[in-house]
Short mmCIF file of C-alpha atoms in Angstrom, two decimals:
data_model
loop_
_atom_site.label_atom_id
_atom_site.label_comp_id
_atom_site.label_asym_id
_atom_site.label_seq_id
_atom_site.Cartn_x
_atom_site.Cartn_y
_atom_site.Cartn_z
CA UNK R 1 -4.95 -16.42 8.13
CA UNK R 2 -8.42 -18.38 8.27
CA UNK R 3 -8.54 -21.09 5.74
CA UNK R 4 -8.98 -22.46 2.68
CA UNK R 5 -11.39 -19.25 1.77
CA UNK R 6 -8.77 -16.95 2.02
CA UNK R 7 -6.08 -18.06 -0.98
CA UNK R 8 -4.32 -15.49 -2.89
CA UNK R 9 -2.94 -15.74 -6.35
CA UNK R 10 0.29 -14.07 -5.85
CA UNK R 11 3.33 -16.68 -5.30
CA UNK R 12 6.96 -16.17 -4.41
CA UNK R 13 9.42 -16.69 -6.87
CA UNK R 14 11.00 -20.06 -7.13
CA UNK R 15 14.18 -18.67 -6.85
CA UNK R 16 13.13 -17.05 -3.72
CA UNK R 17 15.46 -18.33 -0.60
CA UNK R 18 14.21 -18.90 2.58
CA UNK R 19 15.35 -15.81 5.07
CA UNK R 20 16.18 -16.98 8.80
CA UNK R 21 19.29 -14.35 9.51
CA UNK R 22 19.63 -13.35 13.30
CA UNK R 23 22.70 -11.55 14.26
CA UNK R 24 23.71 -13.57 18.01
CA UNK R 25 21.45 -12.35 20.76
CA UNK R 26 22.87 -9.76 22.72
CA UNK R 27 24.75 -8.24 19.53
CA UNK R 28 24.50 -4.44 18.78
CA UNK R 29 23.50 -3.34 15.32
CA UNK R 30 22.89 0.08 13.97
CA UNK R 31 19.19 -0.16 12.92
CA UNK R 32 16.97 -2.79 13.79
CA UNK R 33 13.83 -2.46 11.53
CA UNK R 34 10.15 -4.62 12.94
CA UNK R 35 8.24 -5.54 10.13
CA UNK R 36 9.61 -7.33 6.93
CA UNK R 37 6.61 -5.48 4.92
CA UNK R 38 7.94 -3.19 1.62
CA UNK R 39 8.56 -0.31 3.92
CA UNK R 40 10.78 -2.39 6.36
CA UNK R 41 12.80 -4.11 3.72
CA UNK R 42 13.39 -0.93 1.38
CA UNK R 43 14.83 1.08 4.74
CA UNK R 44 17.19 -2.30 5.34
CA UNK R 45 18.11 -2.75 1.44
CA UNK R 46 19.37 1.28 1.67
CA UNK R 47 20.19 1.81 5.20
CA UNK R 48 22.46 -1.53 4.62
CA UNK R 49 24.20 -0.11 1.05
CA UNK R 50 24.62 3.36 3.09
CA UNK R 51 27.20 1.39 5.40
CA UNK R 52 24.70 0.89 8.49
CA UNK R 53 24.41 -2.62 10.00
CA UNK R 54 20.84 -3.69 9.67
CA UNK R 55 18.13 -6.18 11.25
CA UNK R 56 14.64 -6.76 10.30
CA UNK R 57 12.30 -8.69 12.77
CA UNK R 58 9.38 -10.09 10.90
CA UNK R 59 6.91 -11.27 13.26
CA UNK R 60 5.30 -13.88 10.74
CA UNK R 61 6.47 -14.59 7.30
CA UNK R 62 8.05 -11.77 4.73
CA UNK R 63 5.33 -11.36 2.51
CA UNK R 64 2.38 -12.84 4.95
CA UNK R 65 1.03 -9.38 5.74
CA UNK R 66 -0.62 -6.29 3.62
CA UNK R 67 2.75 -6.21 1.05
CA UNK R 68 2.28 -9.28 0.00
CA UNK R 69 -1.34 -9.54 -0.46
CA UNK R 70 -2.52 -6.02 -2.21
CA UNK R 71 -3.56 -5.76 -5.38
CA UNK R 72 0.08 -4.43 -6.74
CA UNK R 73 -1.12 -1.23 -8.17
CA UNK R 74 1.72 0.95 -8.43
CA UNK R 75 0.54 4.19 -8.12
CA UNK R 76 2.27 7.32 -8.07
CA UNK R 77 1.00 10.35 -5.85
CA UNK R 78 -1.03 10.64 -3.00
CA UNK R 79 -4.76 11.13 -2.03
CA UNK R 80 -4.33 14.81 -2.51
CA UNK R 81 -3.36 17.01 -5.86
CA UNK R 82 -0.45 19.13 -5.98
CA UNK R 83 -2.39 22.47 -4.94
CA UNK R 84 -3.53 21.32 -1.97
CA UNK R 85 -0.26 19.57 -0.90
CA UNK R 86 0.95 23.34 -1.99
CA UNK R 87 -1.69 25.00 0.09
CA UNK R 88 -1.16 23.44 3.60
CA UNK R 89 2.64 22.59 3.83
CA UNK R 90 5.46 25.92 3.39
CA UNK R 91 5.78 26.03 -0.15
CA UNK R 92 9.81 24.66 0.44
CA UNK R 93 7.82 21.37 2.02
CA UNK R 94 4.96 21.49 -0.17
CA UNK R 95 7.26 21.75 -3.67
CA UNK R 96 9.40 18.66 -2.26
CA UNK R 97 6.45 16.60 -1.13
CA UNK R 98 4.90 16.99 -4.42
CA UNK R 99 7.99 16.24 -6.46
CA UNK R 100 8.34 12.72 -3.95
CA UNK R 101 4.76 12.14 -4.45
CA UNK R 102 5.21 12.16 -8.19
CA UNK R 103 8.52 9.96 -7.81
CA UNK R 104 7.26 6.68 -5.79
CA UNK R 105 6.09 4.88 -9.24
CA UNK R 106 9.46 5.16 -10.65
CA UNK R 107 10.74 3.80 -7.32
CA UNK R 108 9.34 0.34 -8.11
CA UNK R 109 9.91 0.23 -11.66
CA UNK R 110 13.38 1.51 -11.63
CA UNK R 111 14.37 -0.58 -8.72
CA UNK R 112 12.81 -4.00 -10.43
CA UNK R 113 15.16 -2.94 -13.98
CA UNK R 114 18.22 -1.80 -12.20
CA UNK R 115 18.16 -5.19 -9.63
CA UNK R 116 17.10 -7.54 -12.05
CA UNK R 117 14.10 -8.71 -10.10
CA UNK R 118 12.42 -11.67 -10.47
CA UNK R 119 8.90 -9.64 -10.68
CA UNK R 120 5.63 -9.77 -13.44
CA UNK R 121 4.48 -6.78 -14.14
CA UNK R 122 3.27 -4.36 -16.46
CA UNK R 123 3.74 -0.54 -16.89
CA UNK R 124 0.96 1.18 -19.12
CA UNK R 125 -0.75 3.41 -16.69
CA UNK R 126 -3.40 3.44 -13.85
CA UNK R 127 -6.77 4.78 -14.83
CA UNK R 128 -9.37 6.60 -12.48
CA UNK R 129 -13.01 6.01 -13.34
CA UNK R 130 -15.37 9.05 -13.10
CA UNK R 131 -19.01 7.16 -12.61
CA UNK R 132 -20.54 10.42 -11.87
CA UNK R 133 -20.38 14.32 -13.06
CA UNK R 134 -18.72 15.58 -9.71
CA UNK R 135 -16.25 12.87 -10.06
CA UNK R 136 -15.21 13.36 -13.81
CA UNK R 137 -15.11 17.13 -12.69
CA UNK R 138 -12.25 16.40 -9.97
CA UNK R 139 -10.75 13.92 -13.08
CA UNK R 140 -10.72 17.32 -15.15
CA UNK R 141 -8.97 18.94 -11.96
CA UNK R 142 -6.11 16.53 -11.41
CA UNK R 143 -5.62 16.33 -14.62
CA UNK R 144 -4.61 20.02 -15.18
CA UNK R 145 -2.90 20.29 -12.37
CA UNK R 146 -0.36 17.22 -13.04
CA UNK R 147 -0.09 18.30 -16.89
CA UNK R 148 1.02 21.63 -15.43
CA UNK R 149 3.78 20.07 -13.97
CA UNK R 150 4.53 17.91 -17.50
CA UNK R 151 3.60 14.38 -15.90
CA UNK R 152 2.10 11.48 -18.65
CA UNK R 153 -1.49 12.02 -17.94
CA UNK R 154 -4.65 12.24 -19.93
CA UNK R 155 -8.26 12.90 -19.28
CA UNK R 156 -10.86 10.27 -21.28
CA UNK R 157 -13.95 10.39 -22.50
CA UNK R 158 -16.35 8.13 -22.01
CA UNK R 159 -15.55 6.26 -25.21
CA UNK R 160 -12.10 6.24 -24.78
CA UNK R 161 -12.66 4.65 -20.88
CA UNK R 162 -15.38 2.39 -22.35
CA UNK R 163 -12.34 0.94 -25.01
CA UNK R 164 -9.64 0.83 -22.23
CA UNK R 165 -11.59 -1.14 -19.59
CA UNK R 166 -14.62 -2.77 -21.47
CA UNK R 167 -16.64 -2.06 -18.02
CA UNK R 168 -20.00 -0.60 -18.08
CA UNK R 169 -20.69 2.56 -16.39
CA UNK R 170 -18.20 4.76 -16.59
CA UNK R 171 -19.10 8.79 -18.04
CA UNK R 172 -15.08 9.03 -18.56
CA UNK R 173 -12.07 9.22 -16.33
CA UNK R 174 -8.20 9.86 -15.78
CA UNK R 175 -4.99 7.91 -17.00
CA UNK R 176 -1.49 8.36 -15.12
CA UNK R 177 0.73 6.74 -17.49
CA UNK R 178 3.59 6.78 -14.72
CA UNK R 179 1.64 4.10 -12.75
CA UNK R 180 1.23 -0.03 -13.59
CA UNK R 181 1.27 -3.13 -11.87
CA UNK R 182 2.94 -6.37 -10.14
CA UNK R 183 2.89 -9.28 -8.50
CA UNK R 184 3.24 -8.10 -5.07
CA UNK R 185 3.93 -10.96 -3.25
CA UNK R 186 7.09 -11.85 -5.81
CA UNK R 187 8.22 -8.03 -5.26
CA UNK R 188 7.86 -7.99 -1.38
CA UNK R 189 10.37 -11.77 -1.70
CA UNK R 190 12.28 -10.25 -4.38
CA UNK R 191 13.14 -6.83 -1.92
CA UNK R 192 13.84 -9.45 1.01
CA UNK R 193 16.56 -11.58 -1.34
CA UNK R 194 18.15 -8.18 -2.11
CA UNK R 195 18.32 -6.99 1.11
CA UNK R 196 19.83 -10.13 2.75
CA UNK R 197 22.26 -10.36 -0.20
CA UNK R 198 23.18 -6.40 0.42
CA UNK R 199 24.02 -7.85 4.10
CA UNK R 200 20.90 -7.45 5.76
CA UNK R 201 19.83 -10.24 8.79
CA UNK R 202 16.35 -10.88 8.09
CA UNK R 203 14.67 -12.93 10.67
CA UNK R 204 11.36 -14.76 10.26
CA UNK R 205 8.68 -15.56 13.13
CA UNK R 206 10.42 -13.21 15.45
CA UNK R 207 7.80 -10.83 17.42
CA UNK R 208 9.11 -7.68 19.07
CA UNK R 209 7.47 -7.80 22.47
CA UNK R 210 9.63 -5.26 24.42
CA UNK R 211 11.74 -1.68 23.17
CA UNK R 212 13.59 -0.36 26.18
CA UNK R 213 16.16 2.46 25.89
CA UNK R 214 19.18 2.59 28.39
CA UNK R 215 21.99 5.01 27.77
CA UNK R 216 21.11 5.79 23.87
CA UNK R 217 20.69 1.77 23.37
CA UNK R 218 17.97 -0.18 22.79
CA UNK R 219 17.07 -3.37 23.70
CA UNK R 220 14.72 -5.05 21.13
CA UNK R 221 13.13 -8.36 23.05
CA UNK R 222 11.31 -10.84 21.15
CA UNK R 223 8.71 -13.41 22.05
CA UNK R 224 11.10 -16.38 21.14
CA UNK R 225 13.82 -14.67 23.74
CA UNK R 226 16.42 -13.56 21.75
CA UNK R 227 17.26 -9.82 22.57
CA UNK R 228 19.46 -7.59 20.49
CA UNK R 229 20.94 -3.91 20.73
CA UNK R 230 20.72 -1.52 18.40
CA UNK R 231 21.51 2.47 18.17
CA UNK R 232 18.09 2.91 16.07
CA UNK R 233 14.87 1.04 15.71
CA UNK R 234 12.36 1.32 13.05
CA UNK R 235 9.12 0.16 13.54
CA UNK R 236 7.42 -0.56 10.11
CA UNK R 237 4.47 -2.59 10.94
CA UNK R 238 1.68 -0.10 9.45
CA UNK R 239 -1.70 -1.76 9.61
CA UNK R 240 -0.47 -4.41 12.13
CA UNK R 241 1.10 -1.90 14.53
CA UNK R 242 0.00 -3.51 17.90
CA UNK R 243 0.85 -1.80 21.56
CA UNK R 244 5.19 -1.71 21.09
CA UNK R 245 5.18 1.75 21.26
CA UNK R 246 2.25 3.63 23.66
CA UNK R 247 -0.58 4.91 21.76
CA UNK R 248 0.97 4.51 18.13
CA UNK R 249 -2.17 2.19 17.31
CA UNK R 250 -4.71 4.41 18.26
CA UNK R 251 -3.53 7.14 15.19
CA UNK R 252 -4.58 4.61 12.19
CA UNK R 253 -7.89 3.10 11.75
CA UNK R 254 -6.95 -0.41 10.45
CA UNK R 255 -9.16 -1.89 7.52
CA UNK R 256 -9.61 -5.13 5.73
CA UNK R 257 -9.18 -5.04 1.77
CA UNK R 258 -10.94 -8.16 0.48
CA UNK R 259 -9.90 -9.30 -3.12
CA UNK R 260 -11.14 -12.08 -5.56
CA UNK R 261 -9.65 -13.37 -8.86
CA UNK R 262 -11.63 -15.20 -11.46
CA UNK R 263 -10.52 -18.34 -13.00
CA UNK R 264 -7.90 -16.90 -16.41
CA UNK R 265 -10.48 -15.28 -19.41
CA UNK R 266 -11.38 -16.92 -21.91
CA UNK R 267 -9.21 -15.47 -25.14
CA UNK R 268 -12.54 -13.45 -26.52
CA UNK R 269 -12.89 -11.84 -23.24
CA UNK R 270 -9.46 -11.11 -22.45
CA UNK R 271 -9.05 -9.10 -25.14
CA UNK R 272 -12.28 -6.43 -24.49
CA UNK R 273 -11.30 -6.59 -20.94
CA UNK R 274 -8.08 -3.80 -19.92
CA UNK R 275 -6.54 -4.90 -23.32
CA UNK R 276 -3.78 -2.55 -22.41
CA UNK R 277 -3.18 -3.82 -19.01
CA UNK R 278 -3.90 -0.61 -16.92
CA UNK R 279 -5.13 -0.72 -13.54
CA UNK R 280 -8.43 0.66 -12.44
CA UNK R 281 -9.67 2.67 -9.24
CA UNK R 282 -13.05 3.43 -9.20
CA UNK R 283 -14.57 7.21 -8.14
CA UNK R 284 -17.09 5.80 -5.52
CA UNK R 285 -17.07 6.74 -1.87
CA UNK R 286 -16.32 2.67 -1.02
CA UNK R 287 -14.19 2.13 -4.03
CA UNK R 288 -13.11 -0.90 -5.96
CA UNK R 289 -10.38 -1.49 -8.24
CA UNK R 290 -8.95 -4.31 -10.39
CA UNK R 291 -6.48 -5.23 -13.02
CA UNK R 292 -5.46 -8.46 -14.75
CA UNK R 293 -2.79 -10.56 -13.20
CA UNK R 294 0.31 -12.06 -15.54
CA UNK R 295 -1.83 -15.22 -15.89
CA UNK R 296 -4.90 -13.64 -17.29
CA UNK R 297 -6.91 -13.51 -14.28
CA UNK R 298 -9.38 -10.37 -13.31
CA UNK R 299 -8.46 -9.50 -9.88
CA UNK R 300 -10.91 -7.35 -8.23
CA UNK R 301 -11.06 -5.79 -4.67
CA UNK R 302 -12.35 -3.30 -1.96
CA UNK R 303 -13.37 -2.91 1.63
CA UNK R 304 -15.01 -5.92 3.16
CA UNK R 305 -16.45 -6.59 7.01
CA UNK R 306 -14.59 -5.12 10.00
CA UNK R 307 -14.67 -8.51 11.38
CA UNK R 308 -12.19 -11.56 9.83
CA UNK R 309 -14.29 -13.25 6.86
CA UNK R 310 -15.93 -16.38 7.93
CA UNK R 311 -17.18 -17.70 4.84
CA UNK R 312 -17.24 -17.17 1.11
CA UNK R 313 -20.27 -15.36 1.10
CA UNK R 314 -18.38 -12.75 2.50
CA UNK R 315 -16.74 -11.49 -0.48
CA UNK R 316 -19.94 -11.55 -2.46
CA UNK R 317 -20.56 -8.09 -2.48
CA UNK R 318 -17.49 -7.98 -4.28
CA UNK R 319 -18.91 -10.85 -7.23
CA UNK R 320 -21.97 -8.62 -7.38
CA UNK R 321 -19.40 -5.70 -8.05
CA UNK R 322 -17.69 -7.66 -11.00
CA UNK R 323 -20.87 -8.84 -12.74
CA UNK R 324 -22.03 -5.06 -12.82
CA UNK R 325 -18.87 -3.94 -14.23
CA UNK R 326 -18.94 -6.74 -16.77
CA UNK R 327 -22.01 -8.85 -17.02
CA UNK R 328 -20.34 -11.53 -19.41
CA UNK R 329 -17.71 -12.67 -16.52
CA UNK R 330 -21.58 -14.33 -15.06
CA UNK R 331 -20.11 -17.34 -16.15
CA UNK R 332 -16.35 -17.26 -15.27
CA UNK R 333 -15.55 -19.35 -12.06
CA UNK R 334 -14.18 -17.03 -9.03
CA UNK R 335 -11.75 -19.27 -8.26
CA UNK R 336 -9.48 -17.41 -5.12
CA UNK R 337 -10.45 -15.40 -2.47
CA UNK R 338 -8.35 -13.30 0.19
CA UNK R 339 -7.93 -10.15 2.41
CA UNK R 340 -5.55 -8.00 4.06
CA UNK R 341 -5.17 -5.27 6.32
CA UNK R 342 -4.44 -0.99 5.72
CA UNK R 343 -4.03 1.58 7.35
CA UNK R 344 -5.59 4.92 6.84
CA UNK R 345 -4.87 7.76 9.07
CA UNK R 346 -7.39 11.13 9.71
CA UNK R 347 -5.77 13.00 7.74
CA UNK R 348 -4.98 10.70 4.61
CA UNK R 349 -1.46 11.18 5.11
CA UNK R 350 1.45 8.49 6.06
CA UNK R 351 2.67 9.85 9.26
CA UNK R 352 6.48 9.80 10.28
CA UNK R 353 6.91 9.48 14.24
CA UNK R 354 10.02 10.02 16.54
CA UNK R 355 8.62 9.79 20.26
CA UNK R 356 11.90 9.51 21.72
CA UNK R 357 15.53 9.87 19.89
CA UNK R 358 16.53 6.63 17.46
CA UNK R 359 13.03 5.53 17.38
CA UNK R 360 11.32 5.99 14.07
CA UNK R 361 7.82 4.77 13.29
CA UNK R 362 5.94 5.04 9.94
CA UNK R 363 1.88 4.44 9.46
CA UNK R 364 -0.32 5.24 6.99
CA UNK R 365 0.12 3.97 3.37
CA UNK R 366 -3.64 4.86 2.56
CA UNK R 367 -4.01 2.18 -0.30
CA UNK R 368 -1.03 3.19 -2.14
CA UNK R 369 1.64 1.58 0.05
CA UNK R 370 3.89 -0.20 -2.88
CA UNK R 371 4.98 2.56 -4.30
CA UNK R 372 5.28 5.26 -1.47
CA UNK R 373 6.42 2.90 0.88
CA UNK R 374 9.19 1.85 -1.63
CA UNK R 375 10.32 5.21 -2.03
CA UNK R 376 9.79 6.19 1.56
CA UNK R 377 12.02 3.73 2.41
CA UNK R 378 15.04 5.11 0.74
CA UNK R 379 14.29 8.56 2.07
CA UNK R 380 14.20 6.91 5.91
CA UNK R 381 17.44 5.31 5.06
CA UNK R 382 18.85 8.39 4.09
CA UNK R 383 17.84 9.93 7.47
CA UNK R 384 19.14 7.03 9.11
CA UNK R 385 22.63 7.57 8.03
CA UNK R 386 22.51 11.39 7.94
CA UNK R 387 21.03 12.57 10.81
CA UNK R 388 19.20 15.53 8.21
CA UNK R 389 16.02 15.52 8.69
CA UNK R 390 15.09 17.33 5.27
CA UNK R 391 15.77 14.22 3.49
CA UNK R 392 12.27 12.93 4.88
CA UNK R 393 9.41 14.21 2.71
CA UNK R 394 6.55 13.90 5.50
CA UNK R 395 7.10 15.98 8.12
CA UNK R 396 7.86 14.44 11.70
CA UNK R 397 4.83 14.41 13.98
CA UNK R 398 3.83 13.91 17.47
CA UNK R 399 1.75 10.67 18.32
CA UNK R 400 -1.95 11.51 18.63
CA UNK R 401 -4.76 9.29 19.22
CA UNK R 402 -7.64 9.27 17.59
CA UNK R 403 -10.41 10.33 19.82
CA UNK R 404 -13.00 7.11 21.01
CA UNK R 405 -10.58 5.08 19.07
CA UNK R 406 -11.80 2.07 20.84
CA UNK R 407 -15.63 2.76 19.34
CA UNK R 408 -13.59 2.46 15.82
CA UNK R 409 -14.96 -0.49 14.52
CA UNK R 410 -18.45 0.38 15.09
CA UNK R 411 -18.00 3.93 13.31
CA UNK R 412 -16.61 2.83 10.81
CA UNK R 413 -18.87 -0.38 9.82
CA UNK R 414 -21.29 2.26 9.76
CA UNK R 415 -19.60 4.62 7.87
CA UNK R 416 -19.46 2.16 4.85
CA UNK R 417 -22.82 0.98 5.48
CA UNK R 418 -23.90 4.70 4.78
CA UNK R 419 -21.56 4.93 1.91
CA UNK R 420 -22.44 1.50 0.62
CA UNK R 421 -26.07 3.17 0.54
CA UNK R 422 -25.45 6.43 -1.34
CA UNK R 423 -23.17 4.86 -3.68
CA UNK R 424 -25.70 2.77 -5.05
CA UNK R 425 -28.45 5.28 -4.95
CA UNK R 426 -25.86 7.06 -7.60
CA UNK R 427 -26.78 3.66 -9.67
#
């Protein structure tokens, strides 16, 4: 990770134990899960407490990657409403993918009260902001279709939005009271201490460089030459998915997330600014979104270069951001700056994978990874142990490229160029 621009807020626990549990090369194992990201470590903590031996490879350091260094907004549901989830899956799929969708909030939460984790957070609700007509109608649709279903939502005016975020700009917006937010580097450590204590092996700087099957075993190589054997692998490396598995890559479109965090408000602006706590998600085409972290900061983030940063100035679009949103933070230090990488698929759906038989892969978290990867997890642990393949909400899929995936980069730059452009003609 380039430094010292790039320096996160978020910090491990202190009780948080160092993890560096290999099972002896050559050993066999049940499940061996690449990737020590939430997804990776919720499968292990389940898979493990279903009875199934479990490693996790972690090519770098638990927490180093995309579940360590997001903004920890829990949000429940997915990029689409229930009606269209309805509309395009059998209604039997459809009903159960909207019911999962509506559970992944409660994953966290319930999961940080029942274990006793060492995690900040705060649950009062994540709000959408409508900044134009078209958006505060599609507020107005959500909205009626998730009271329908009795889920703790409300639709604001522009007042009430106005007194919940103290940001300028808004015409009104959406509140899912089922949502919140942590500290997602403490939560990623606090799943890995869990896991290793439910009698997981959890092995640090180990790259997977080789998956061969012989006989209905695989071998799982890594870089530093130990090589173990396992009946299943799960490969959980989202956004960093490199070439382990032929043409798995080319189905996301990996993007950089670029965050900044001010120096802790000043009491008189601390309490106009998210008094409540919520989170926030802008309605623009290149969103942002912020929240306040435990120590008072404002953390704010969204889509930066294609390219790794180079320089401070590279998050500046995202200072310019703030100081629109709240013109009296013009003379509140930014005081850290950092990025990570998602994954967003075509279709803005994770996509579950099973190109040959005891080899899972899962990409896709589309910005809302803590919570649906948490409760994904579970579900792919289930599977695991059960063989039943209804347990997974997502459907399994075939690998499929994404046409000219190799021109990404430049398609996409120019994508948010464009979007960049009509979002502030909105302005």
């Amino acid at each position: 990770m380039p430094a010292p621009f790039s320096d996160p807020i978020w910090r491990k626990p202190q009780a948080a134990s160092a993890v560096q549990s290999l099972f002896p090369s050559g050993d066999r194992v049940d499940v061996v899960i690449v990737g020590g990201g939430i997804m990776g470590l919720s499968t292990a903590l389940h898979a493990s407490r279903l009875g199934l031996s479990v490693q996790v490879l972690e090519a770098g350091e638990i927490g180093q990657g995309a579940s360590g260094l997001n903004g920890g907004q829990v949000i429940p549901g997915l990029k689409y409403d229930p009606e269209w989830l309805l509309e395009h899956f059998d209604p039997e799929r459809g009903e159960a993918l909207v019911n999962f969708a509506a559970s992944t909030a409660d994953a966290v939460f319930e999961l940080i009260r029942d274990e006793k984790l060492a995690v900040p957070f705060v649950r009062n609700g994540w709000i959408q902001a409508a900044h134009t007509e078209v958006a505060l109608k599609a507020a107005a649709n959500r909205d009626r279709q998730w009271r329908a279903r009795g889920a703790d939502v409300k639709l604001l005016s522009q007042a009430e939005i106005a007194a919940m975020t103290g940001a300028q700009g808004y015409l009104g917006g959406w509140l899912d009271r089922r949502a919140g937010v942590i500290d997602p580097l403490a939560y990623t450590s606090e799943l890995a201490r869990i896991a290793a204590a439910a009698g997981v092996g959890i092995a640090e700087r180990q790259k997977v460089v080789r998956l061969a099957n012989a006989a209905g075993v695989w071998r799982i190589s890594t870089e530093n030459g130990p090589e173990l054997h396992a009946k299943t692998v799960v490969l959980a490396t989202n956004a960093y998915t490199d070439g382990l598995i032929p043409g798995l890559a080319e189905t996301i479109v990996p993007l950089h997330s670029f965050q900044i965090a001010t120096a802790p408000l000043p009491p008189n602006l601390a309490a106009t600014i998210l008094p409540e706590g919520q989170a926030v998600s802008d309605s623009r085409r290149i969103l942002i979104y912020y929240r306040k972290s435990a120590d008072g900061r404002l953390v704010l983030g969204g889509r930066g270069r294609m390219a790794l940063p180079t320089s401070p100035s590279d998050w500046a679009h995202l200072e310019r951001a703030l100081l629109r949103l709240y013109p009296a933070l013009s003379g509140v230090a930014i005081e850290k700056r950092w990025f990570g990488r998602v994954a967003m698929t075509p279709d803005h759906l994770p996509h579950i994978h099973e190109p040959e038989q005891g080899l899972l892969a899962v990409v896709g978290c589309q910005g809302r990874g803590v919570g649906l990867m948490t409760a994904l997890g579970e579900r792919i642990a289930t599977y695991l142990s059960s063989g039943d393949a209804r347990q997974l909400p997502f459907p399994v899929s075939p690998i499929r490229p994404i046409p000219f995936h190799a021109f990404r980069q430049v398609g996409v730059a120019a994508t948010i160029a464009w979007y960049r452009l009509l979002d502030a003609l909105e302005r």
